[in-house]
GROMACS .gro file of C-alpha atoms in nm:
model
  169
    1MET     CA    1  -5.920   3.802   2.890
    2GLU     CA    2  -5.993   3.685   3.184
    3ARG     CA    3  -5.735   3.621   3.367
    4ARG     CA    4  -5.690   3.235   3.346
    5LYS     CA    5  -5.675   3.235   2.985
    6PHE     CA    6  -5.404   3.497   3.010
    7ILE     CA    7  -5.212   3.309   3.250
    8ARG     CA    8  -5.196   2.963   3.012
    9ASN     CA    9  -5.111   3.197   2.699
   10SER     CA   10  -4.828   3.378   2.866
   11ALA     CA   11  -4.676   3.005   2.998
   12SER     CA   12  -4.776   2.808   2.677
   13SER     CA   13  -4.576   3.085   2.553
   14VAL     CA   14  -4.286   3.046   2.767
   15LEU     CA   15  -4.265   2.698   2.712
   16ALA     CA   16  -4.278   2.710   2.382
   17GLY     CA   17  -3.998   2.953   2.387
   18LEU     CA   18  -3.766   2.696   2.628
   19LEU     CA   19  -3.804   2.422   2.375
   20ALA     CA   20  -3.804   2.596   2.032
   21PRO     CA   21  -3.413   2.570   2.061
   22SER     CA   22  -3.383   2.279   2.141
   23PHE     CA   23  -3.631   2.127   1.884
   24LEU     CA   24  -3.460   2.319   1.596
   25GLN     CA   25  -3.147   2.259   1.640
   26SER     CA   26  -3.253   1.813   1.621
   27SER     CA   27  -3.460   1.936   1.309
   28SER     CA   28  -3.366   1.855   1.004
   29LEU     CA   29  -3.291   2.260   0.889
   30PHE     CA   30  -3.001   2.196   1.134
   31ALA     CA   31  -2.855   1.827   1.044
   32ASN     CA   32  -2.602   1.832   0.922
   33ARG     CA   33  -2.490   2.206   0.997
   34THR     CA   34  -2.109   2.280   0.970
   35GLY     CA   35  -1.929   2.405   1.274
   36ALA     CA   36  -1.764   2.708   1.295
   37ASN     CA   37  -1.418   2.542   1.215
   38ASP     CA   38  -1.534   2.326   0.960
   39LYS     CA   39  -1.429   2.318   0.627
   40ILE     CA   40  -1.607   2.325   0.353
   41ASN     CA   41  -1.564   2.154   0.033
   42VAL     CA   42  -1.677   2.244  -0.310
   43GLY     CA   43  -1.688   2.142  -0.633
   44LEU     CA   44  -1.711   2.360  -0.976
   45ILE     CA   45  -1.891   2.196  -1.284
   46GLY     CA   46  -1.819   2.432  -1.545
   47CYS     CA   47  -1.516   2.629  -1.467
   48ARG     CA   48  -1.524   2.924  -1.771
   49SER     CA   49  -1.627   3.308  -1.724
   50MET     CA   50  -1.933   3.237  -1.454
   51GLY     CA   51  -1.831   2.931  -1.277
   52TRP     CA   52  -1.488   3.047  -1.146
   53ALA     CA   53  -1.638   3.407  -1.147
   54ASN     CA   54  -1.867   3.208  -0.867
   55LEU     CA   55  -1.606   3.000  -0.729
   56SER     CA   56  -1.370   3.284  -0.675
   57ASP     CA   57  -1.666   3.491  -0.513
   58PHE     CA   58  -1.664   3.119  -0.256
   59LEU     CA   59  -1.296   3.135  -0.243
   60ILE     CA   60  -1.289   3.474  -0.041
   61HIS     CA   61  -1.391   3.265   0.282
   62PRO     CA   62  -1.118   3.075   0.442
   63GLU     CA   63  -1.364   2.795   0.543
   64ILE     CA   64  -1.398   2.685   0.194
   65ASP     CA   65  -1.187   2.448   0.004
   66CYS     CA   66  -1.238   2.372  -0.352
   67ILE     CA   67  -1.138   2.027  -0.435
   68ALA     CA   68  -1.274   1.900  -0.729
   69LEU     CA   69  -1.276   2.078  -1.072
   70CYS     CA   70  -1.529   1.965  -1.362
   71ASP     CA   71  -1.509   2.105  -1.723
   72VAL     CA   72  -1.561   1.903  -2.053
   73ASP     CA   73  -1.236   2.148  -2.238
   74GLN     CA   74  -0.966   1.994  -2.070
   75HIS     CA   75  -0.745   2.309  -2.214
   76VAL     CA   76  -0.998   2.514  -1.932
   77LEU     CA   77  -0.995   2.253  -1.680
   78SER     CA   78  -0.637   2.244  -1.636
   79GLY     CA   79  -0.597   2.618  -1.702
   80ARG     CA   80  -0.813   2.684  -1.386
   81ALA     CA   81  -0.617   2.427  -1.215
   82ALA     CA   82  -0.336   2.583  -1.267
   83ASP     CA   83  -0.511   2.933  -1.126
   84LEU     CA   84  -0.635   2.721  -0.780
   85VAL     CA   85  -0.300   2.606  -0.688
   86LYS     CA   86  -0.172   2.932  -0.718
   87LEU     CA   87  -0.463   3.099  -0.515
   88ARG     CA   88  -0.491   2.815  -0.248
   89ASN     CA   89  -0.204   2.636  -0.272
   90LYS     CA   90  -0.387   2.306  -0.366
   91LYS     CA   91  -0.430   2.136  -0.679
   92PRO     CA   92  -0.788   1.942  -0.712
   93GLU     CA   93  -0.916   1.666  -0.859
   94LEU     CA   94  -1.027   1.709  -1.213
   95TYR     CA   95  -1.256   1.561  -1.441
   96GLY     CA   96  -1.406   1.553  -1.795
   97ASP     CA   97  -1.781   1.375  -1.639
   98TYR     CA   98  -1.927   1.572  -1.363
   99ARG     CA   99  -2.075   1.238  -1.266
  100LYS     CA  100  -1.744   1.070  -1.129
  101MET     CA  101  -1.723   1.442  -0.963
  102LEU     CA  102  -2.022   1.383  -0.779
  103GLU     CA  103  -1.958   1.013  -0.599
  104ARG     CA  104  -1.723   1.235  -0.405
  105LYS     CA  105  -1.889   1.191  -0.056
  106GLU     CA  106  -1.669   1.450   0.089
  107ILE     CA  107  -1.781   1.743  -0.162
  108ASP     CA  108  -2.047   1.992   0.037
  109VAL     CA  109  -2.178   2.184  -0.212
  110ILE     CA  110  -2.173   2.172  -0.636
  111ILE     CA  111  -2.154   2.474  -0.786
  112ILE     CA  112  -2.276   2.497  -1.106
  113GLY     CA  113  -2.171   2.709  -1.391
  114THR     CA  114  -2.274   2.523  -1.748
  115PRO     CA  115  -2.441   2.636  -2.018
  116ASP     CA  116  -2.786   2.667  -1.870
  117HIS     CA  117  -2.945   2.340  -2.134
  118TRP     CA  118  -2.708   2.192  -1.850
  119HIS     CA  119  -2.874   2.304  -1.545
  120CYS     CA  120  -3.175   2.086  -1.510
  121LEU     CA  121  -3.000   1.781  -1.526
  122GLN     CA  122  -2.653   1.893  -1.322
  123MET     CA  123  -2.864   2.041  -1.029
  124THR     CA  124  -3.083   1.744  -0.980
  125ASP     CA  125  -2.848   1.491  -0.985
  126ALA     CA  126  -2.615   1.688  -0.726
  127CYS     CA  127  -2.907   1.637  -0.537
  128ALA     CA  128  -2.958   1.328  -0.563
  129ALA     CA  129  -2.590   1.233  -0.449
  130GLY     CA  130  -2.640   1.434  -0.133
  131LYS     CA  131  -2.562   1.774  -0.230
  132ASP     CA  132  -2.640   2.131  -0.158
  133VAL     CA  133  -2.599   2.366  -0.476
  134TYR     CA  134  -2.598   2.690  -0.611
  135VAL     CA  135  -2.665   2.738  -0.943
  136GLU     CA  136  -2.632   2.999  -1.191
  137LYS     CA  137  -2.952   3.173  -1.335
  138PRO     CA  138  -3.134   3.096  -1.606
  139ILE     CA  139  -3.219   2.781  -1.326
  140ALA     CA  140  -3.381   2.582  -1.587
  141ASN     CA  141  -3.546   2.669  -1.961
  142SER     CA  142  -3.887   2.552  -1.887
  143ILE     CA  143  -4.148   2.518  -1.599
  144ALA     CA  144  -4.145   2.145  -1.624
  145GLU     CA  145  -3.746   2.113  -1.589
  146CYS     CA  146  -3.816   2.398  -1.291
  147ASP     CA  147  -4.059   2.159  -1.120
  148ALA     CA  148  -3.803   1.892  -1.143
  149MET     CA  149  -3.503   2.073  -0.986
  150VAL     CA  150  -3.725   2.142  -0.674
  151ALA     CA  151  -3.886   1.810  -0.646
  152ALA     CA  152  -3.523   1.702  -0.676
  153ALA     CA  153  -3.384   1.922  -0.365
  154LYS     CA  154  -3.766   1.874  -0.215
  155ARG     CA  155  -3.695   1.506  -0.241
  156HIS     CA  156  -3.348   1.488  -0.079
  157ASN     CA  157  -3.372   1.742   0.144
  158ARG     CA  158  -3.077   1.983  -0.017
  159VAL     CA  159  -3.016   2.370  -0.003
  160VAL     CA  160  -2.984   2.529  -0.393
  161GLN     CA  161  -2.905   2.904  -0.454
  162VAL     CA  162  -2.948   3.063  -0.785
  163GLY     CA  163  -2.723   3.316  -0.849
  164GLN     CA  164  -2.874   3.642  -0.992
  165GLN     CA  165  -2.657   3.901  -1.027
  166GLN     CA  166  -2.711   4.153  -1.265
  167ARG     CA  167  -3.032   4.079  -1.290
  168SER     CA  168  -3.222   4.435  -1.487
  169GLY     CA  169  -3.490   4.622  -1.313
   0.00000   0.00000   0.00000
């Protein structure tokens, strides 16, 4: 390699290394990042077994606050609200319709623990409402639903995580 080419490439690499941190922090990947001292407000849709198990795992972290629960079964909903008061000494808002819960601006993340035939609609609605999403597996019941979900996450620039615990193989 020629000496001039080596120096030019080295200088470009150093410059790129110096500019990358400031560029990345201003990019959409780092926009709206939660600071170290910030709380992350969570809403749970589907309060039975997997939904509650997922929320319980989230609540291990002190920066997580569950501020809203949603379930179509009022008995389950009130029971889980009481459980949450015991765990965190805070009573969440209760909803029978997840769409009403998604209207709350202060919710950052939605956990979806409903039966799988609801995942696509709830996830795409949550993304459209500006929420990041943790959705339990299976993500959807068809490739078309998966495509719609991926498109919604991209269109609304949301982070989506799919639960993969206890998979075989």
